[in-house]
């Protein structure tokens, strides 16, 4: 995304978060045995919101268990 990353850990899942305008990107940086979208996505949302100070727009999260992107509502 062309911006510096912020590292954050949510429930033992490590992410590298980049924010650019009203978009966020979360890259999972640690190994997980059999990662599932149901386990990773909620933590990615929490990480993006914590770093950005904004809310992730519902249904905008896309990607896979390694790289997720979302739109932000910064009100």
CSV table of N, CA, C and O in Angstrom, one decimal:
chain,number,residue,atom,x,y,z
A,1,UNK,N,0.8,-1.2,0.0
A,1,UNK,CA,0.0,0.0,0.0
A,1,UNK,C,0.9,1.3,0.0
A,1,UNK,O,0.3,2.4,0.0
A,2,UNK,N,2.2,1.1,0.1
A,2,UNK,CA,3.0,2.3,0.0
A,2,UNK,C,3.1,3.0,1.3
A,2,UNK,O,3.5,4.2,1.3
A,3,UNK,N,2.7,2.5,2.4
A,3,UNK,CA,2.8,3.1,3.7
A,3,UNK,C,3.5,2.2,4.7
A,3,UNK,O,3.6,1.0,4.5
A,4,UNK,N,4.0,2.8,5.8
A,4,UNK,CA,4.7,2.1,6.8
A,4,UNK,C,3.7,1.2,7.5
A,4,UNK,O,2.5,1.5,7.7
A,5,UNK,N,4.2,0.0,8.0
A,5,UNK,CA,3.3,-1.0,8.7
A,5,UNK,C,3.4,-0.8,10.2
A,5,UNK,O,4.4,-0.4,10.7
A,6,UNK,N,2.3,-1.1,10.8
A,6,UNK,CA,2.2,-1.2,12.3
A,6,UNK,C,2.0,-2.6,12.6
A,6,UNK,O,1.0,-3.2,12.1
A,7,UNK,N,2.8,-3.2,13.5
A,7,UNK,CA,2.6,-4.6,13.9
A,7,UNK,C,1.7,-4.6,15.2
A,7,UNK,O,1.9,-3.8,16.1
A,8,UNK,N,0.8,-5.6,15.2
A,8,UNK,CA,-0.1,-5.7,16.3
A,8,UNK,C,-0.5,-7.2,16.5
A,8,UNK,O,-0.5,-7.9,15.5
A,9,UNK,N,-0.7,-7.6,17.7
A,9,UNK,CA,-1.1,-9.0,18.0
A,9,UNK,C,-2.5,-9.0,18.6
A,9,UNK,O,-2.7,-8.2,19.6
A,10,UNK,N,-3.4,-9.8,18.1
A,10,UNK,CA,-4.7,-9.9,18.6
A,10,UNK,C,-4.9,-11.4,18.8
A,10,UNK,O,-4.9,-12.2,17.9
A,11,UNK,N,-5.2,-11.8,20.1
A,11,UNK,CA,-5.4,-13.2,20.5
A,11,UNK,C,-4.4,-14.1,19.8
A,11,UNK,O,-4.8,-15.1,19.2
A,12,UNK,N,-3.2,-13.8,20.0
A,12,UNK,CA,-2.0,-14.6,19.5
A,12,UNK,C,-1.9,-14.7,18.0
A,12,UNK,O,-1.1,-15.4,17.5
A,13,UNK,N,-2.6,-13.9,17.3
A,13,UNK,CA,-2.5,-13.8,15.8
A,13,UNK,C,-1.8,-12.4,15.5
A,13,UNK,O,-2.3,-11.4,15.9
A,14,UNK,N,-0.6,-12.5,14.8
A,14,UNK,CA,0.2,-11.3,14.6
A,14,UNK,C,-0.2,-10.8,13.2
A,14,UNK,O,-0.3,-11.5,12.2
A,15,UNK,N,-0.3,-9.4,13.1
A,15,UNK,CA,-0.6,-8.8,11.9
A,15,UNK,C,0.4,-7.6,11.6
A,15,UNK,O,0.8,-7.0,12.5
A,16,UNK,N,0.6,-7.3,10.3
A,16,UNK,CA,1.2,-6.1,9.9
A,16,UNK,C,0.1,-5.3,9.2
A,16,UNK,O,-0.5,-5.8,8.2
A,17,UNK,N,-0.2,-4.1,9.8
A,17,UNK,CA,-1.3,-3.3,9.3
A,17,UNK,C,-0.8,-2.1,8.6
A,17,UNK,O,0.1,-1.4,9.1
A,18,UNK,N,-1.4,-1.8,7.5
A,18,UNK,CA,-1.1,-0.6,6.7
A,18,UNK,C,-2.4,0.1,6.5
A,18,UNK,O,-3.4,-0.5,6.1
A,19,UNK,N,-2.4,1.4,6.7
A,19,UNK,CA,-3.6,2.3,6.5
A,19,UNK,C,-3.3,3.3,5.4
A,19,UNK,O,-2.2,3.9,5.5
A,20,UNK,N,-4.1,3.5,4.5
A,20,UNK,CA,-4.0,4.5,3.5
A,20,UNK,C,-5.3,5.1,3.2
A,20,UNK,O,-6.2,4.4,2.6
A,21,UNK,N,-5.5,6.3,3.6
A,21,UNK,CA,-6.8,7.0,3.4
A,21,UNK,C,-7.9,6.2,4.1
A,21,UNK,O,-7.8,5.9,5.3
A,22,UNK,N,-8.9,5.8,3.4
A,22,UNK,CA,-10.0,5.0,4.0
A,22,UNK,C,-9.9,3.5,3.7
A,22,UNK,O,-10.9,2.8,3.6
A,23,UNK,N,-8.7,3.0,3.5
A,23,UNK,CA,-8.5,1.6,3.2
A,23,UNK,C,-7.5,1.0,4.2
A,23,UNK,O,-6.5,1.7,4.6
A,24,UNK,N,-7.7,-0.2,4.5
A,24,UNK,CA,-6.7,-0.9,5.4
A,24,UNK,C,-6.3,-2.2,4.9
A,24,UNK,O,-7.1,-2.9,4.1
A,25,UNK,N,-5.1,-2.6,5.2
A,25,UNK,CA,-4.6,-3.9,4.8
A,25,UNK,C,-4.0,-4.6,6.0
A,25,UNK,O,-3.3,-4.0,6.7
A,26,UNK,N,-4.4,-5.9,6.2
A,26,UNK,CA,-3.8,-6.7,7.3
A,26,UNK,C,-3.1,-7.9,6.7
A,26,UNK,O,-3.8,-8.7,5.9
A,27,UNK,N,-1.9,-8.1,7.0
A,27,UNK,CA,-1.1,-9.2,6.6
A,27,UNK,C,-0.8,-10.1,7.8
A,27,UNK,O,-0.2,-9.6,8.8
A,28,UNK,N,-1.3,-11.3,7.9
A,28,UNK,CA,-1.0,-12.2,9.0
A,28,UNK,C,0.5,-12.6,8.9
A,28,UNK,O,0.9,-13.1,7.8
A,29,UNK,N,1.3,-12.4,10.0
A,29,UNK,CA,2.7,-12.6,9.9
A,29,UNK,C,3.2,-13.8,10.7
A,29,UNK,O,4.4,-14.1,10.7
A,30,UNK,N,2.3,-14.5,11.4
A,30,UNK,CA,2.7,-15.7,12.1
A,30,UNK,C,2.1,-16.9,11.6
A,30,UNK,O,1.1,-16.9,10.8
A,31,UNK,N,2.7,-18.1,11.9
A,31,UNK,CA,2.2,-19.4,11.5
A,31,UNK,C,1.0,-19.7,12.4
A,31,UNK,O,1.0,-19.4,13.5
A,32,UNK,N,0.0,-20.4,11.7
A,32,UNK,CA,-1.1,-20.9,12.5
A,32,UNK,C,-1.4,-22.3,11.9
A,32,UNK,O,-1.4,-22.5,10.7
A,33,UNK,N,-1.7,-23.3,12.8
A,33,UNK,CA,-2.0,-24.6,12.3
A,33,UNK,C,-3.5,-24.6,11.7
A,33,UNK,O,-4.4,-24.1,12.4
A,34,UNK,N,-3.6,-24.9,10.5
A,34,UNK,CA,-4.9,-24.9,9.8
A,34,UNK,C,-5.7,-23.6,10.0
A,34,UNK,O,-6.8,-23.6,10.5
A,35,UNK,N,-5.2,-22.5,9.6
A,35,UNK,CA,-5.9,-21.2,9.8
A,35,UNK,C,-7.2,-21.2,9.0
A,35,UNK,O,-7.3,-21.7,7.9
A,36,UNK,N,-8.3,-20.7,9.6
A,36,UNK,CA,-9.6,-20.6,8.9
A,36,UNK,C,-10.0,-19.1,8.8
A,36,UNK,O,-9.6,-18.3,9.7
A,37,UNK,N,-10.8,-18.8,7.8
A,37,UNK,CA,-11.3,-17.5,7.7
A,37,UNK,C,-12.1,-17.1,8.9
A,37,UNK,O,-11.9,-16.0,9.4
A,38,UNK,N,-12.8,-18.0,9.5
A,38,UNK,CA,-13.6,-17.7,10.7
A,38,UNK,C,-12.8,-17.4,11.9
A,38,UNK,O,-13.2,-16.6,12.8
A,39,UNK,N,-11.6,-17.9,11.9
A,39,UNK,CA,-10.7,-17.6,13.1
A,39,UNK,C,-9.9,-16.3,12.8
A,39,UNK,O,-9.6,-15.5,13.7
A,40,UNK,N,-9.5,-16.1,11.6
A,40,UNK,CA,-8.6,-14.9,11.2
A,40,UNK,C,-9.3,-13.6,11.0
A,40,UNK,O,-8.9,-12.6,11.5
A,41,UNK,N,-10.4,-13.7,10.2
A,41,UNK,CA,-11.1,-12.4,9.9
A,41,UNK,C,-11.5,-11.5,11.0
A,41,UNK,O,-11.3,-10.4,11.0
A,42,UNK,N,-12.2,-12.1,12.1
A,42,UNK,CA,-12.5,-11.2,13.2
A,42,UNK,C,-11.3,-10.5,13.9
A,42,UNK,O,-11.4,-9.4,14.3
A,43,UNK,N,-10.2,-11.2,14.0
A,43,UNK,CA,-9.0,-10.7,14.5
A,43,UNK,C,-8.4,-9.6,13.6
A,43,UNK,O,-7.9,-8.6,14.1
A,44,UNK,N,-8.5,-9.8,12.3
A,44,UNK,CA,-8.0,-8.8,11.4
A,44,UNK,C,-8.8,-7.6,11.5
A,44,UNK,O,-8.2,-6.5,11.4
A,45,UNK,N,-10.1,-7.7,11.6
A,45,UNK,CA,-11.0,-6.5,11.7
A,45,UNK,C,-10.6,-5.8,13.0
A,45,UNK,O,-10.4,-4.5,13.0
A,46,UNK,N,-10.4,-6.5,14.1
A,46,UNK,CA,-10.1,-5.8,15.3
A,46,UNK,C,-8.7,-5.1,15.2
A,46,UNK,O,-8.6,-4.0,15.7
A,47,UNK,N,-7.8,-5.7,14.6
A,47,UNK,CA,-6.5,-5.1,14.4
A,47,UNK,C,-6.5,-3.9,13.5
A,47,UNK,O,-5.9,-2.9,13.9
A,48,UNK,N,-7.3,-3.9,12.4
A,48,UNK,CA,-7.4,-2.8,11.5
A,48,UNK,C,-8.1,-1.6,12.3
A,48,UNK,O,-7.7,-0.5,12.1
A,49,UNK,N,-9.1,-1.9,13.0
A,49,UNK,CA,-9.8,-0.9,13.8
A,49,UNK,C,-8.9,-0.3,14.9
A,49,UNK,O,-8.9,0.9,15.1
A,50,UNK,N,-8.1,-1.1,15.6
A,50,UNK,CA,-7.3,-0.6,16.6
A,50,UNK,C,-6.2,0.3,16.1
A,50,UNK,O,-5.9,1.3,16.6
A,51,UNK,N,-5.6,-0.1,14.9
A,51,UNK,CA,-4.5,0.7,14.4
A,51,UNK,C,-5.1,2.0,13.7
A,51,UNK,O,-4.5,3.1,13.9
A,52,UNK,N,-6.2,1.9,13.0
A,52,UNK,CA,-6.7,3.1,12.3
A,52,UNK,C,-7.5,4.0,13.1
A,52,UNK,O,-7.6,5.2,12.8
A,53,UNK,N,-8.1,3.5,14.2
A,53,UNK,CA,-9.1,4.3,15.0
A,53,UNK,C,-10.4,4.5,14.3
A,53,UNK,O,-11.2,5.3,14.7
A,54,UNK,N,-10.6,3.7,13.2
A,54,UNK,CA,-11.8,3.8,12.4
A,54,UNK,C,-12.6,2.5,12.5
A,54,UNK,O,-12.0,1.5,12.9
A,55,UNK,N,-13.8,2.5,12.0
A,55,UNK,CA,-14.6,1.2,12.0
A,55,UNK,C,-14.4,0.6,10.6
A,55,UNK,O,-14.5,1.3,9.6
A,56,UNK,N,-14.3,-0.7,10.6
A,56,UNK,CA,-14.2,-1.4,9.3
A,56,UNK,C,-15.7,-1.5,8.8
A,56,UNK,O,-16.6,-1.9,9.5
A,57,UNK,N,-15.9,-1.1,7.5
A,57,UNK,CA,-17.2,-1.2,7.0
A,57,UNK,C,-17.7,-2.6,6.8
A,57,UNK,O,-17.0,-3.4,6.2
A,58,UNK,N,-18.8,-2.9,7.3
A,58,UNK,CA,-19.4,-4.3,7.2
A,58,UNK,C,-19.4,-4.7,5.8
A,58,UNK,O,-19.8,-4.0,4.9
A,59,UNK,N,-19.1,-5.9,5.6
A,59,UNK,CA,-19.1,-6.6,4.2
A,59,UNK,C,-18.0,-6.1,3.3
A,59,UNK,O,-18.0,-6.4,2.1
A,60,UNK,N,-17.1,-5.2,3.7
A,60,UNK,CA,-16.0,-4.8,2.8
A,60,UNK,C,-14.7,-5.6,3.0
A,60,UNK,O,-13.8,-5.5,2.2
A,61,UNK,N,-14.7,-6.4,4.0
A,61,UNK,CA,-13.5,-7.3,4.2
A,61,UNK,C,-13.4,-8.3,3.1
A,61,UNK,O,-14.3,-9.0,2.8
A,62,UNK,N,-12.2,-8.4,2.5
A,62,UNK,CA,-12.0,-9.4,1.4
A,62,UNK,C,-10.5,-9.8,1.5
A,62,UNK,O,-9.7,-9.2,2.1
A,63,UNK,N,-10.3,-11.0,0.9
A,63,UNK,CA,-8.9,-11.5,0.9
A,63,UNK,C,-9.0,-13.0,1.4
A,63,UNK,O,-10.0,-13.7,1.2
A,64,UNK,N,-7.9,-13.4,2.0
A,64,UNK,CA,-7.8,-14.8,2.4
A,64,UNK,C,-7.2,-14.8,3.8
A,64,UNK,O,-7.1,-13.7,4.5
A,65,UNK,N,-6.8,-15.9,4.3
A,65,UNK,CA,-6.3,-16.0,5.7
A,65,UNK,C,-4.9,-15.4,5.9
A,65,UNK,O,-4.4,-15.3,7.0
A,66,UNK,N,-4.3,-15.0,4.8
A,66,UNK,CA,-2.9,-14.4,4.9
A,66,UNK,C,-3.0,-12.9,4.7
A,66,UNK,O,-2.3,-12.1,5.4
A,67,UNK,N,-3.7,-12.4,3.7
A,67,UNK,CA,-3.8,-11.0,3.4
A,67,UNK,C,-5.3,-10.6,3.3
A,67,UNK,O,-6.0,-11.1,2.5
A,68,UNK,N,-5.7,-9.6,4.1
A,68,UNK,CA,-7.0,-9.1,4.1
A,68,UNK,C,-7.0,-7.6,3.8
A,68,UNK,O,-6.1,-6.9,4.3
A,69,UNK,N,-8.1,-7.1,3.1
A,69,UNK,CA,-8.2,-5.7,2.9
A,69,UNK,C,-9.6,-5.3,3.2
A,69,UNK,O,-10.6,-6.1,3.1
A,70,UNK,N,-9.8,-4.0,3.7
A,70,UNK,CA,-11.1,-3.5,4.0
A,70,UNK,C,-11.2,-2.0,3.8
A,70,UNK,O,-10.2,-1.3,3.8
A,71,UNK,N,-12.5,-1.5,3.7
A,71,UNK,CA,-12.7,-0.1,3.6
A,71,UNK,C,-13.0,0.3,5.1
A,71,UNK,O,-13.6,-0.4,5.9
A,72,UNK,N,-12.7,1.6,5.4
A,72,UNK,CA,-12.9,2.1,6.7
A,72,UNK,C,-13.9,3.3,6.7
A,72,UNK,O,-14.0,4.0,5.7
A,73,UNK,N,-14.6,3.4,7.8
A,73,UNK,CA,-15.5,4.5,8.1
A,73,UNK,C,-14.9,5.3,9.2
A,73,UNK,O,-15.0,4.8,10.4
A,74,UNK,N,-14.3,6.4,8.9
A,74,UNK,CA,-13.7,7.2,9.9
A,74,UNK,C,-14.6,8.4,10.4
A,74,UNK,O,-14.1,9.2,11.1
A,75,UNK,N,-15.8,8.3,9.9
A,75,UNK,CA,-16.8,9.3,10.4
A,75,UNK,C,-16.4,10.7,10.2
A,75,UNK,O,-16.7,11.7,10.7
